[in-house]
Coordinates of C-alpha atoms in Angstrom, one line a residue:
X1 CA 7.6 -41.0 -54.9
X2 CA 6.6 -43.1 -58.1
X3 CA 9.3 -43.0 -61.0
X4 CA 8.7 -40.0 -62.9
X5 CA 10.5 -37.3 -64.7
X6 CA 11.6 -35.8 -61.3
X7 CA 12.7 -39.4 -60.5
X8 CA 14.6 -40.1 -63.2
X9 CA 16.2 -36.5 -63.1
X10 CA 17.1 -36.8 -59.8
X11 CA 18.9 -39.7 -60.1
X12 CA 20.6 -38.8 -63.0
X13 CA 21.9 -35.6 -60.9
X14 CA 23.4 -37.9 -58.2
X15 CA 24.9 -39.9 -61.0
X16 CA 26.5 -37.3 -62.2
X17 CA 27.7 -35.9 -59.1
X18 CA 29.0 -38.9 -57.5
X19 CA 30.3 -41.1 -60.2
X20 CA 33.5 -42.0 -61.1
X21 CA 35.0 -40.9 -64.6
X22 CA 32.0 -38.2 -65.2
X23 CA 33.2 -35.1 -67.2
X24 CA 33.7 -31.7 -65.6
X25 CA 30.9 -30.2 -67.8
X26 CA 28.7 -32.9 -67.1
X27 CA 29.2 -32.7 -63.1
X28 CA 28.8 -28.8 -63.5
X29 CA 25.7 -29.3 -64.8
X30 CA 24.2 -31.4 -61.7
X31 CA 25.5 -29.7 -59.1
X32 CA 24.1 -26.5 -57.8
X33 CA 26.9 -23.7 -58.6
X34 CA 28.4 -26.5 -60.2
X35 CA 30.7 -24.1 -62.4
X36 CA 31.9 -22.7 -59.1
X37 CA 32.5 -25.9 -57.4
X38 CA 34.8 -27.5 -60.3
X39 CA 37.8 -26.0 -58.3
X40 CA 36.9 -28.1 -55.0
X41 CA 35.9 -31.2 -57.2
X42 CA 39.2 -30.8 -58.4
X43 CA 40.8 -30.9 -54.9
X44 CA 38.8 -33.3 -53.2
X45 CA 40.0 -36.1 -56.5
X46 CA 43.7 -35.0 -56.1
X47 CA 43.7 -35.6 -52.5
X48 CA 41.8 -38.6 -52.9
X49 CA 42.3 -40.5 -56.3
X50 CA 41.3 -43.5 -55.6
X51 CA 37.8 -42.4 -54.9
X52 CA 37.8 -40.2 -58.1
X53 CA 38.5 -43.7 -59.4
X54 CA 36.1 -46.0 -58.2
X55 CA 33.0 -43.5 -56.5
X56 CA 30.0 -44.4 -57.4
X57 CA 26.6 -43.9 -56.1
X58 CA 23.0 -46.0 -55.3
X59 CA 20.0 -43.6 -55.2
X60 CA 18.2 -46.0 -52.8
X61 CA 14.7 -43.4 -51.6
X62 CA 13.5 -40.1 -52.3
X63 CA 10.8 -37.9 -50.6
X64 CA 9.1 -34.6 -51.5
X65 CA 10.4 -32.0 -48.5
X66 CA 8.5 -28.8 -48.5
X67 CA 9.0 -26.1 -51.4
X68 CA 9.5 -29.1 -53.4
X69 CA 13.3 -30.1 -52.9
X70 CA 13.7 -34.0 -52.8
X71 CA 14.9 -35.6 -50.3
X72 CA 17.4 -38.2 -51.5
X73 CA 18.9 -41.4 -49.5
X74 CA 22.0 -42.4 -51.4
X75 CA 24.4 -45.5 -51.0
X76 CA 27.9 -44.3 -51.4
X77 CA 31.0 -46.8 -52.7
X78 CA 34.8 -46.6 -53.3
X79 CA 37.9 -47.7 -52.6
X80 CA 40.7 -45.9 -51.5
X81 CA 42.8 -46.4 -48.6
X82 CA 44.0 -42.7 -48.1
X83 CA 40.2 -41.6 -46.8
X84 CA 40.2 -41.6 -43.3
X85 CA 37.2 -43.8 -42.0
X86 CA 36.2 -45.7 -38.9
X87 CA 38.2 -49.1 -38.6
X88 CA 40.3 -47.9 -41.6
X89 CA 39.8 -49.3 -45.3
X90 CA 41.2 -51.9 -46.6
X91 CA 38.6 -52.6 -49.2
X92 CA 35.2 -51.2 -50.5
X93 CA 33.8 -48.7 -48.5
X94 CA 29.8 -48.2 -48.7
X95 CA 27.7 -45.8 -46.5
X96 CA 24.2 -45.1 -46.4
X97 CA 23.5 -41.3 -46.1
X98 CA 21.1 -38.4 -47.1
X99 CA 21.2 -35.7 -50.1
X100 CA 19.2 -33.2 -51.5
X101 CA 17.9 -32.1 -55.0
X102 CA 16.5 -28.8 -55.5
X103 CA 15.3 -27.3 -58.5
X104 CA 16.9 -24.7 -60.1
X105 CA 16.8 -23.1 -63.3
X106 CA 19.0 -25.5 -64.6
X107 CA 16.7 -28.5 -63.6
X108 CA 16.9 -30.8 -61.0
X109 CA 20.5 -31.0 -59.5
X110 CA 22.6 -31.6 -55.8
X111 CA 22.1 -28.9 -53.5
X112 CA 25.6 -27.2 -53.2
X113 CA 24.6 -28.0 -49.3
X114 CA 24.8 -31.9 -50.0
X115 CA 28.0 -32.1 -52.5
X116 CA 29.7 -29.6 -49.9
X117 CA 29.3 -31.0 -46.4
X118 CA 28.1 -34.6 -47.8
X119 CA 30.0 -38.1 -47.7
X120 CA 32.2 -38.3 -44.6
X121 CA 34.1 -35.2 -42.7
X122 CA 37.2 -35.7 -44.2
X123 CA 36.5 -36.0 -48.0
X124 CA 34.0 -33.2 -48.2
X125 CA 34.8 -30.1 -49.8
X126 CA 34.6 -28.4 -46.9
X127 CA 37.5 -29.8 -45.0
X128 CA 39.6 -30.2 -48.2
X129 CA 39.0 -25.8 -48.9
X130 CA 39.1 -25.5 -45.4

């Protein structure tokens, strides 16, 4: 995919979404039923505050699928000792791993799909609602 408007709004969505610091609004706004979401958002940064701290995120690929979602290959980094990974953490943690960007009415943002199952097992919104 050549940097284009889709590009740049895509990344801009993952930003958003997986970035330290950003503002509830803001990460609303990128996230498919964003508004919805804020509540898990809210619980996967208390159980985890170092990576609300220090989260961030490297859009590293993207691919058209079909219907014209985007296929997204993100770098994920933070640090915090409290997430469960392999080998433990006792510094940064970065992991390669896929997303998705639909199109909505709202413009380009995550996929509920990708912000709700995404990152590893233990800090996805899934197992912290569940």
């Amino acid at each position: 995919m050549t940097p284009t408007a889709t590009d740049a709004a895509v990344r801009a969505a993952f930003y958003d979404a997986f970035t330290a610091g950003v503002p509830s609004a803001q990460w609303a706004n990128a996230a498919e039923d964003g508004p919805a979401l804020i509540g898990l958002r809210g619980q996967i940064n208390a159980r985890f505050p170092g990576l609300a701290r220090t989260e961030a995120v490297a859009v590293d690929g993207m691919s058209t699928l079909g219907g014209g979602d985007v296929e997204v290959g993100m770098t994920l980094t933070f640090t915090d000792p409290s997430v469960p990974v392999p080998g433990g953490l006792t510094t940064q943690f970065s992991a390669g791993m896929p997303g998705t960007a639909i199109r909505t009415t709202a413009g380009w943002q995550l996929s509920r799909v990708t912000y709700s199952s995404g990152r590893l097992p233990d800090v996805s919104a899934l197992a912290v609602a569940g």
